[in-house]
Amino acid sequence: MSTGHCWSCEKPAEHNLFCKFCDTLQRPATDYYRFFDLPKKLVIDAAELQKRFYSLSKLLHPDRYTRRPQTERDYSLEATAILNDGYRVLRDPIKRAEYILSEAGFENAEQRTKDIPPEMLEEVFELNMALEESDKSQLGEFERRFEAMQGELDVELTALYQKWDKVQDKQTLAEVRGVLNKRKYISNLLNTIHGNLSD
Amino acid sequence: MGTFQIDFGNSKSQRIVGIDLGTTNSLVAYMDAAAPKVIPGADGDPLVPSVVSLTPEGEIIAGNEALKALITNPESTIYSVKRLMGRGIADVSDELKLFPFRIAEGSESVIKLKLGDKTYTPPEISAFILKQLKENAETELNEDVTQAVITVPAYFNDAQRQATKDAGRIAGLEVLRLVNEPTAAALAYGLDKRKEGIVAVYDFGGGTFDISILKLQEGIFEVLATGGDTHLGGDDIDNILLRVALEDIASEWGADISANPEAVQTLRRAVINAKHQLSTLPAVNIEFSFQGRHYKRELTREVFDKLITPVIDRTLSACRRCMSDAGLKPEQIDEVVLVGGSTRTPLVRSAVEVLFKARPHTELDPDKVVAMGAAVQAAILSGDVKDQLLLDVTPLSLGIETMGGLVSKLIHRNSTIPASATESFTTGVDNQTNVLIHVVQGEREMVRDCRSLARFDLKGIDPMPAGFARIEVRFLIDANGILNVTARDVRAGKEQTIEVKPSYGLTDEQVEGMILESIEMAQDDIQERQVREARVEADNILAATEKAQQNNAFFELEETEQQQITKATNELRVVYHGDDYHLIRNKIEQLNEVTMKLAENMMNTAVSKALKGTKIE
């Protein structure tokens, strides 16, 4: 983050990408939302995000700094890496929520038994049997069921995202965390099934 | 003002060239006004065969001349060196059986090739090709060329990219950017089309296969996914045909000629010719003569297609994977572009058309389109082209080794580059002062199934109880697809020293050494030229002296003066054949001195004759 002064003209810096006095590239901010100049919300307009990604790319990409001083070249590389990392995170609803959660001090998604709904346990037991016998038709049946469950969780998530965007409280984030953990568990099961079906 | 000059002193618009450093052929191109142009060599051919040869006179040559030597002098000639770039001997042991050239001892981390009594690494061999291209460009543009964009297969890993950059440095070129070949081709096509939509680039070259899917929008070429095989190309088709022909000859002649490099290379040329002709003809003859025996076999396109189907199928499954990575179905691909000489094969064209359900573009010469795209990228870097920008991806996931030989992925494949990831490390035992990090590239879960990139040793950690230290390591893949690592001791708040041991490839010191050696070689070249020039001068003065010795003026000299001239002439003749141009020049000087009076006398005679003539008039 540009703290204090512009590295080039030494005039006061104001946390912008470019110095407003001499127009040189400054050390970039690392907060993805601030980088894209977007409000911290869980619901993001994908088209608007892509628009910003393209216009920032045109401003910051190392290709534009080949014949600039080394400091600006370094900042360009750094800024573009943050831009690309940020775009990857913000355009994916799951990664985006994980990002906000980790900023808020929540642990990363882990497979925790307490997040697995009890009614799932029997399903998973049956799934393991089907996997062992590699019963393709039964696996296909599981695939459909789990995909439907994932769809329900996504609806639930969308509602939670909208709720948090209004209230921005810790309680809602905790709920998001719980649903994401369930979703992670189911997507792991789906990955196992896909792996088996494509063998 | 002073700093301004220093900062922007090198912004003087020196031209940046675009280079396609191919497996079979290499090209150099530049942006002329608004269109990319490929530069021809001295023989008029823009395609410089990627072949390097040591002549019996001890000179190293590259390009078309070296290609001829592939038949006459196969053991001192190296081709397809791109397949060896950034690789260890274990990676290429299979295909080395088909190469006639010899591998030197100690080739585990960098392959060393024997050429005469010296050994060269693949980047050094590639540098000879690059030097030829540099020279062609300098002749064409009539200016020094020191900066270049070089293309690499999209699927090249870190070591292969680094090796390409090293080759550029050894050849005296600052490599401003490595660009992926299929993306370069898209740039070349996109320049005059300015279309928006999804484009697939199918790039089937001499030694590598790449598939890239891009989204074109608002002048941005965003790569969505890429895939391929760095060991799949026209060479593989040649090898199939070669094997079949060798077996056929063995059964027909009752003799196995596969151990004779000259015979194998001649037969290889014959099957390559047949392959090329089959692009337009339904059937051809493979003809081959060796030691008075003649072999002739008809090859129909039908049989040819059957033989190469397994190779084509491998490219198609890579295409399907790439589409699924991009989250696209064939119907969503708007256009397909064909790149690389192998796409001239009719079976390739029809297979691609069926797969993508789109008629492939072939307007631009598939041999030249990559170099043209490299020239476009060069113009983007120089600022001459402002409305286009390429956003490429990393083809392979980057990870680190964790407990039990497992890989923890930090940057996933198909991430837009530059891309970065930060990971925290700590110590496992009390007072531990360094941490070893093993970086790998690949998609598999186990370290042993991935490619080892490098080992980083984080040093100088302050001694403290286990688990207390916190070292933050930042992995950054730059716009060239090359990894950079920095580390910071969070508690001490200081930058951490990192010692890097690349698993494959050359260390910086080794590259520096090669640059020096190549400068010494350049000095050898200069020395040679000086000798040649001195000899030409000696020829002139010797001829003039010989002529003057028939002149009356010579006999008018005193006897000692005559003897001096004869002596100086003989001495020059003695040093003439040596390599010391200083000595030759020295003797020329001496002869010049002792013939001074003779020359004056001759001049006077001529003048007085002329004066007499005027009087009579």
mmCIF file of N, CA and C in Angstrom, chain A residues 7-8 24 28 30 32 47 50-74 76-85 87-88 91 95, chain B residues 7-8 10-16 147 176-177 215 217-220 222 377 380-383 385-392 411 414-421 474 476-479 484:
data_model
loop_
_atom_site.group_PDB
_atom_site.id
_atom_site.type_symbol
_atom_site.label_atom_id
_atom_site.label_comp_id
_atom_site.label_asym_id
_atom_site.label_seq_id
_atom_site.Cartn_x
_atom_site.Cartn_y
_atom_site.Cartn_z
ATOM 1 N N TRP A 7 6.528 7.253 -4.654
ATOM 2 C CA TRP A 7 7.931 6.835 -4.728
ATOM 3 C C TRP A 7 8.698 7.656 -5.759
ATOM 4 N N SER A 8 7.967 8.223 -6.726
ATOM 5 C CA SER A 8 8.641 8.893 -7.833
ATOM 6 C C SER A 8 8.760 10.411 -7.634
ATOM 7 N N THR A 24 2.597 8.146 -12.056
ATOM 8 C CA THR A 24 3.332 6.878 -12.054
ATOM 9 C C THR A 24 2.570 5.859 -11.212
ATOM 10 N N PRO A 28 0.693 -1.460 -5.225
ATOM 11 C CA PRO A 28 -0.749 -1.724 -5.207
ATOM 12 C C PRO A 28 -1.284 -2.177 -3.843
ATOM 13 N N THR A 30 -3.595 -4.641 -1.492
ATOM 14 C CA THR A 30 -3.751 -6.083 -1.610
ATOM 15 C C THR A 30 -5.189 -6.528 -1.363
ATOM 16 N N TYR A 32 -8.733 -7.211 -2.361
ATOM 17 C CA TYR A 32 -9.329 -7.397 -3.682
ATOM 18 C C TYR A 32 -10.483 -6.419 -3.957
ATOM 19 N N ALA A 47 -20.865 -9.067 -15.012
ATOM 20 C CA ALA A 47 -20.515 -8.264 -16.191
ATOM 21 C C ALA A 47 -19.711 -7.034 -15.782
ATOM 22 N N GLN A 50 -16.153 -8.119 -14.886
ATOM 23 C CA GLN A 50 -15.317 -8.370 -16.061
ATOM 24 C C GLN A 50 -14.902 -7.059 -16.725
ATOM 25 N N LYS A 51 -15.816 -6.109 -16.753
ATOM 26 C CA LYS A 51 -15.511 -4.817 -17.356
ATOM 27 C C LYS A 51 -14.333 -4.164 -16.633
ATOM 28 N N ARG A 52 -14.413 -4.198 -15.296
ATOM 29 C CA ARG A 52 -13.332 -3.598 -14.507
ATOM 30 C C ARG A 52 -12.026 -4.364 -14.679
ATOM 31 N N PHE A 53 -12.154 -5.707 -14.762
ATOM 32 C CA PHE A 53 -10.963 -6.538 -14.948
ATOM 33 C C PHE A 53 -10.258 -6.168 -16.250
ATOM 34 N N TYR A 54 -11.021 -6.036 -17.323
ATOM 35 C CA TYR A 54 -10.423 -5.687 -18.605
ATOM 36 C C TYR A 54 -9.794 -4.293 -18.578
ATOM 37 N N SER A 55 -10.514 -3.330 -18.019
ATOM 38 C CA SER A 55 -9.950 -1.972 -18.084
ATOM 39 C C SER A 55 -8.730 -1.842 -17.161
ATOM 40 N N LEU A 56 -8.758 -2.531 -16.012
ATOM 41 C CA LEU A 56 -7.571 -2.504 -15.141
ATOM 42 C C LEU A 56 -6.398 -3.238 -15.792
ATOM 43 N N SER A 57 -6.700 -4.341 -16.492
ATOM 44 C CA SER A 57 -5.634 -5.069 -17.195
ATOM 45 C C SER A 57 -4.939 -4.147 -18.184
ATOM 46 N N LYS A 58 -5.743 -3.391 -18.924
ATOM 47 C CA LYS A 58 -5.166 -2.492 -19.927
ATOM 48 C C LYS A 58 -4.277 -1.427 -19.286
ATOM 49 N N LEU A 59 -4.611 -1.038 -18.059
ATOM 50 C CA LEU A 59 -3.817 -0.023 -17.368
ATOM 51 C C LEU A 59 -2.558 -0.588 -16.721
ATOM 52 N N LEU A 60 -2.654 -1.834 -16.216
ATOM 53 C CA LEU A 60 -1.613 -2.324 -15.312
ATOM 54 C C LEU A 60 -0.680 -3.380 -15.882
ATOM 55 N N HIS A 61 -1.069 -4.039 -16.969
ATOM 56 C CA HIS A 61 -0.317 -5.214 -17.434
ATOM 57 C C HIS A 61 1.154 -4.898 -17.726
ATOM 58 N N PRO A 62 2.068 -5.820 -17.362
ATOM 59 C CA PRO A 62 3.509 -5.614 -17.613
ATOM 60 C C PRO A 62 3.832 -5.260 -19.073
ATOM 61 N N ASP A 63 3.001 -5.722 -20.021
ATOM 62 C CA ASP A 63 3.229 -5.386 -21.429
ATOM 63 C C ASP A 63 3.240 -3.875 -21.660
ATOM 64 N N ARG A 64 2.556 -3.145 -20.775
ATOM 65 C CA ARG A 64 2.464 -1.694 -20.934
ATOM 66 C C ARG A 64 3.652 -0.968 -20.293
ATOM 67 N N TYR A 65 4.515 -1.713 -19.614
ATOM 68 C CA TYR A 65 5.585 -1.064 -18.827
ATOM 69 C C TYR A 65 6.993 -1.466 -19.264
ATOM 70 N N THR A 66 7.089 -2.121 -20.435
ATOM 71 C CA THR A 66 8.392 -2.621 -20.899
ATOM 72 C C THR A 66 9.457 -1.531 -20.876
ATOM 73 N N ARG A 67 9.073 -0.335 -21.257
ATOM 74 C CA ARG A 67 10.075 0.730 -21.365
ATOM 75 C C ARG A 67 9.902 1.796 -20.281
ATOM 76 N N ARG A 68 9.439 1.350 -19.103
ATOM 77 C CA ARG A 68 9.303 2.238 -17.954
ATOM 78 C C ARG A 68 10.384 1.897 -16.930
ATOM 79 N N PRO A 69 10.591 2.765 -15.931
ATOM 80 C CA PRO A 69 11.607 2.477 -14.921
ATOM 81 C C PRO A 69 11.319 1.170 -14.167
ATOM 82 N N GLN A 70 12.397 0.578 -13.643
ATOM 83 C CA GLN A 70 12.300 -0.718 -12.982
ATOM 84 C C GLN A 70 11.244 -0.742 -11.867
ATOM 85 N N THR A 71 11.171 0.320 -11.046
ATOM 86 C CA THR A 71 10.209 0.332 -9.933
ATOM 87 C C THR A 71 8.785 0.187 -10.462
ATOM 88 N N GLU A 72 8.477 0.924 -11.514
ATOM 89 C CA GLU A 72 7.134 0.816 -12.081
ATOM 90 C C GLU A 72 6.894 -0.561 -12.687
ATOM 91 N N ARG A 73 7.947 -1.126 -13.278
ATOM 92 C CA ARG A 73 7.804 -2.474 -13.850
ATOM 93 C C ARG A 73 7.493 -3.474 -12.744
ATOM 94 N N ASP A 74 8.195 -3.336 -11.603
ATOM 95 C CA ASP A 74 7.946 -4.237 -10.468
ATOM 96 C C ASP A 74 6.519 -4.091 -9.963
ATOM 97 N N SER A 76 3.976 -2.985 -11.592
ATOM 98 C CA SER A 76 3.056 -3.470 -12.606
ATOM 99 C C SER A 76 2.876 -4.983 -12.495
ATOM 100 N N LEU A 77 3.994 -5.680 -12.296
ATOM 101 C CA LEU A 77 3.932 -7.138 -12.148
ATOM 102 C C LEU A 77 3.127 -7.499 -10.905
ATOM 103 N N GLU A 78 3.436 -6.812 -9.806
ATOM 104 C CA GLU A 78 2.762 -7.078 -8.546
ATOM 105 C C GLU A 78 1.261 -6.769 -8.662
ATOM 106 N N ALA A 79 0.963 -5.611 -9.234
ATOM 107 C CA ALA A 79 -0.437 -5.184 -9.341
ATOM 108 C C ALA A 79 -1.228 -6.130 -10.231
ATOM 109 N N THR A 80 -0.628 -6.572 -11.328
ATOM 110 C CA THR A 80 -1.334 -7.466 -12.240
ATOM 111 C C THR A 80 -1.563 -8.826 -11.601
ATOM 112 N N ALA A 81 -0.580 -9.286 -10.806
ATOM 113 C CA ALA A 81 -0.762 -10.553 -10.102
ATOM 114 C C ALA A 81 -1.949 -10.436 -9.134
ATOM 115 N N ILE A 82 -2.028 -9.335 -8.397
ATOM 116 C CA ILE A 82 -3.142 -9.138 -7.464
ATOM 117 C C ILE A 82 -4.459 -9.036 -8.241
ATOM 118 N N LEU A 83 -4.420 -8.306 -9.344
ATOM 119 C CA LEU A 83 -5.607 -8.162 -10.186
ATOM 120 C C LEU A 83 -6.125 -9.527 -10.639
ATOM 121 N N ASN A 84 -5.214 -10.356 -11.154
ATOM 122 C CA ASN A 84 -5.613 -11.669 -11.653
ATOM 123 C C ASN A 84 -6.073 -12.595 -10.526
ATOM 124 N N ASP A 85 -5.320 -12.579 -9.411
ATOM 125 C CA ASP A 85 -5.714 -13.405 -8.259
ATOM 126 C C ASP A 85 -7.099 -12.967 -7.782
ATOM 127 N N TYR A 87 -9.453 -11.376 -9.448
ATOM 128 C CA TYR A 87 -10.512 -11.693 -10.405
ATOM 129 C C TYR A 87 -10.936 -13.153 -10.275
ATOM 130 N N ARG A 88 -9.946 -14.027 -10.096
ATOM 131 C CA ARG A 88 -10.230 -15.449 -9.916
ATOM 132 C C ARG A 88 -11.112 -15.683 -8.693
ATOM 133 N N ARG A 91 -14.860 -13.615 -9.018
ATOM 134 C CA ARG A 91 -15.858 -14.038 -10.001
ATOM 135 C C ARG A 91 -16.489 -15.377 -9.609
ATOM 136 N N LYS A 95 -15.485 -18.995 -3.838
ATOM 137 C CA LYS A 95 -14.187 -18.436 -3.445
ATOM 138 C C LYS A 95 -14.365 -17.031 -2.870
ATOM 139 N N ASP B 7 16.291 7.382 -16.461
ATOM 140 C CA ASP B 7 15.094 6.538 -16.478
ATOM 141 C C ASP B 7 14.622 6.173 -17.882
ATOM 142 N N PHE B 8 14.665 7.166 -18.742
ATOM 143 C CA PHE B 8 14.086 6.912 -20.044
ATOM 144 C C PHE B 8 15.145 6.840 -21.142
ATOM 145 N N ASN B 10 16.899 4.431 -22.156
ATOM 146 C CA ASN B 10 16.863 3.282 -23.048
ATOM 147 C C ASN B 10 15.518 3.151 -23.751
ATOM 148 N N SER B 11 14.697 4.207 -23.663
ATOM 149 C CA SER B 11 13.396 4.102 -24.306
ATOM 150 C C SER B 11 13.481 4.494 -25.780
ATOM 151 N N LYS B 12 14.657 4.881 -26.207
ATOM 152 C CA LYS B 12 14.885 5.136 -27.628
ATOM 153 C C LYS B 12 14.349 3.932 -28.401
ATOM 154 N N SER B 13 13.467 4.216 -29.370
ATOM 155 C CA SER B 13 12.698 3.112 -29.914
ATOM 156 C C SER B 13 13.545 2.184 -30.773
ATOM 157 N N GLN B 14 14.252 1.281 -30.111
ATOM 158 C CA GLN B 14 14.973 0.253 -30.835
ATOM 159 C C GLN B 14 13.971 -0.844 -31.160
ATOM 160 N N ARG B 15 14.105 -1.421 -32.317
ATOM 161 C CA ARG B 15 13.107 -2.379 -32.738
ATOM 162 C C ARG B 15 13.202 -3.697 -31.972
ATOM 163 N N ILE B 16 12.041 -4.220 -31.590
ATOM 164 C CA ILE B 16 11.980 -5.522 -30.933
ATOM 165 C C ILE B 16 11.498 -6.520 -31.982
ATOM 166 N N GLN B 147 16.813 -6.942 -28.739
ATOM 167 C CA GLN B 147 15.650 -7.280 -27.924
ATOM 168 C C GLN B 147 14.671 -8.107 -28.731
ATOM 169 N N LEU B 176 12.438 -10.051 -23.959
ATOM 170 C CA LEU B 176 11.497 -9.207 -23.221
ATOM 171 C C LEU B 176 10.228 -9.969 -22.852
ATOM 172 N N ARG B 177 9.909 -10.959 -23.608
ATOM 173 C CA ARG B 177 8.723 -11.747 -23.281
ATOM 174 C C ARG B 177 8.766 -13.096 -23.970
ATOM 175 N N LYS B 215 -10.918 -16.070 -25.468
ATOM 176 C CA LYS B 215 -12.077 -15.193 -25.633
ATOM 177 C C LYS B 215 -11.559 -13.851 -26.137
ATOM 178 N N GLN B 217 -12.416 -10.032 -26.834
ATOM 179 C CA GLN B 217 -13.400 -8.997 -26.508
ATOM 180 C C GLN B 217 -12.681 -7.685 -26.226
ATOM 181 N N GLU B 218 -13.140 -6.622 -26.787
ATOM 182 C CA GLU B 218 -12.599 -5.282 -26.548
ATOM 183 C C GLU B 218 -11.079 -5.214 -26.712
ATOM 184 N N GLY B 219 -10.556 -5.919 -27.707
ATOM 185 C CA GLY B 219 -9.109 -5.897 -27.933
ATOM 186 C C GLY B 219 -8.320 -6.746 -26.968
ATOM 187 N N ILE B 220 -9.025 -7.411 -26.049
ATOM 188 C CA ILE B 220 -8.337 -8.287 -25.091
ATOM 189 C C ILE B 220 -8.428 -9.723 -25.582
ATOM 190 N N GLU B 222 -8.128 -13.024 -24.130
ATOM 191 C CA GLU B 222 -8.051 -13.709 -22.840
ATOM 192 C C GLU B 222 -8.054 -15.214 -23.053
ATOM 193 N N GLN B 377 3.203 -9.086 -30.777
ATOM 194 C CA GLN B 377 3.449 -8.938 -29.335
ATOM 195 C C GLN B 377 4.622 -7.987 -29.091
ATOM 196 N N ILE B 380 3.336 -4.647 -29.312
ATOM 197 C CA ILE B 380 2.561 -4.300 -28.106
ATOM 198 C C ILE B 380 3.528 -3.834 -27.018
ATOM 199 N N LEU B 381 4.638 -4.558 -26.871
ATOM 200 C CA LEU B 381 5.616 -4.209 -25.832
ATOM 201 C C LEU B 381 6.278 -2.864 -26.112
ATOM 202 N N SER B 382 6.546 -2.584 -27.388
ATOM 203 C CA SER B 382 7.224 -1.325 -27.703
ATOM 204 C C SER B 382 6.246 -0.155 -27.650
ATOM 205 N N GLY B 383 4.942 -0.466 -27.576
ATOM 206 C CA GLY B 383 3.945 0.601 -27.493
ATOM 207 C C GLY B 383 3.419 1.018 -28.857
ATOM 208 N N VAL B 385 1.654 -0.902 -30.846
ATOM 209 C CA VAL B 385 0.268 -1.374 -30.905
ATOM 210 C C VAL B 385 -0.326 -1.165 -29.523
ATOM 211 N N LYS B 386 -1.376 -0.339 -29.445
ATOM 212 C CA LYS B 386 -1.889 0.040 -28.124
ATOM 213 C C LYS B 386 -3.263 -0.523 -27.805
ATOM 214 N N ASP B 387 -3.984 -0.970 -28.842
ATOM 215 C CA ASP B 387 -5.370 -1.354 -28.598
ATOM 216 C C ASP B 387 -5.551 -2.853 -28.385
ATOM 217 N N GLN B 388 -4.430 -3.586 -28.215
ATOM 218 C CA GLN B 388 -4.554 -5.015 -28.007
ATOM 219 C C GLN B 388 -3.757 -5.429 -26.777
ATOM 220 N N LEU B 389 -4.260 -6.467 -26.124
ATOM 221 C CA LEU B 389 -3.567 -6.980 -24.943
ATOM 222 C C LEU B 389 -3.849 -8.467 -24.810
ATOM 223 N N LEU B 390 -2.781 -9.190 -24.497
ATOM 224 C CA LEU B 390 -2.868 -10.633 -24.378
ATOM 225 C C LEU B 390 -2.860 -11.015 -22.905
ATOM 226 N N LEU B 391 -3.865 -11.789 -22.487
ATOM 227 C CA LEU B 391 -3.875 -12.292 -21.116
ATOM 228 C C LEU B 391 -3.754 -13.811 -21.195
ATOM 229 N N ASP B 392 -2.577 -14.307 -20.874
ATOM 230 C CA ASP B 392 -2.340 -15.737 -21.023
ATOM 231 C C ASP B 392 -2.458 -16.448 -19.678
ATOM 232 N N ILE B 411 -1.018 -22.618 -7.055
ATOM 233 C CA ILE B 411 -1.582 -21.899 -8.204
ATOM 234 C C ILE B 411 -2.073 -22.965 -9.189
ATOM 235 N N ASN B 414 -4.299 -23.059 -15.743
ATOM 236 C CA ASN B 414 -5.238 -22.165 -16.422
ATOM 237 C C ASN B 414 -5.548 -20.902 -15.625
ATOM 238 N N SER B 415 -4.703 -20.584 -14.634
ATOM 239 C CA SER B 415 -4.831 -19.294 -13.960
ATOM 240 C C SER B 415 -4.191 -18.234 -14.843
ATOM 241 N N THR B 416 -4.846 -17.083 -14.957
ATOM 242 C CA THR B 416 -4.277 -15.981 -15.735
ATOM 243 C C THR B 416 -2.968 -15.530 -15.084
ATOM 244 N N ILE B 417 -1.944 -15.325 -15.908
ATOM 245 C CA ILE B 417 -0.663 -14.858 -15.380
ATOM 246 C C ILE B 417 -0.467 -13.386 -15.717
ATOM 247 N N PRO B 418 0.269 -12.632 -14.891
ATOM 248 C CA PRO B 418 0.926 -13.022 -13.646
ATOM 249 C C PRO B 418 -0.067 -13.515 -12.594
ATOM 250 N N ALA B 419 0.351 -14.514 -11.815
ATOM 251 C CA ALA B 419 -0.486 -15.051 -10.743
ATOM 252 C C ALA B 419 0.411 -15.283 -9.540
ATOM 253 N N SER B 420 -0.169 -15.184 -8.352
ATOM 254 C CA SER B 420 0.670 -15.381 -7.172
ATOM 255 C C SER B 420 -0.066 -16.152 -6.091
ATOM 256 N N ALA B 421 0.698 -16.651 -5.120
ATOM 257 C CA ALA B 421 0.140 -17.327 -3.959
ATOM 258 C C ALA B 421 1.113 -17.128 -2.814
ATOM 259 N N ARG B 474 6.240 -16.020 -1.000
ATOM 260 C CA ARG B 474 5.363 -15.605 -2.088
ATOM 261 C C ARG B 474 5.852 -16.227 -3.389
ATOM 262 N N LEU B 476 5.354 -16.303 -7.315
ATOM 263 C CA LEU B 476 4.768 -15.444 -8.339
ATOM 264 C C LEU B 476 5.170 -15.943 -9.721
ATOM 265 N N ILE B 477 4.171 -16.259 -10.523
ATOM 266 C CA ILE B 477 4.447 -16.649 -11.914
ATOM 267 C C ILE B 477 4.310 -15.388 -12.749
ATOM 268 N N ASP B 478 5.370 -14.998 -13.429
ATOM 269 C CA ASP B 478 5.344 -13.736 -14.174
ATOM 270 C C ASP B 478 4.674 -13.917 -15.542
ATOM 271 N N ALA B 479 4.667 -12.843 -16.336
ATOM 272 C CA ALA B 479 3.956 -12.875 -17.616
ATOM 273 C C ALA B 479 4.610 -13.827 -18.611
ATOM 274 N N ASN B 484 8.908 -16.883 -9.806
ATOM 275 C CA ASN B 484 9.800 -16.079 -8.966
ATOM 276 C C ASN B 484 9.381 -16.323 -7.522
#
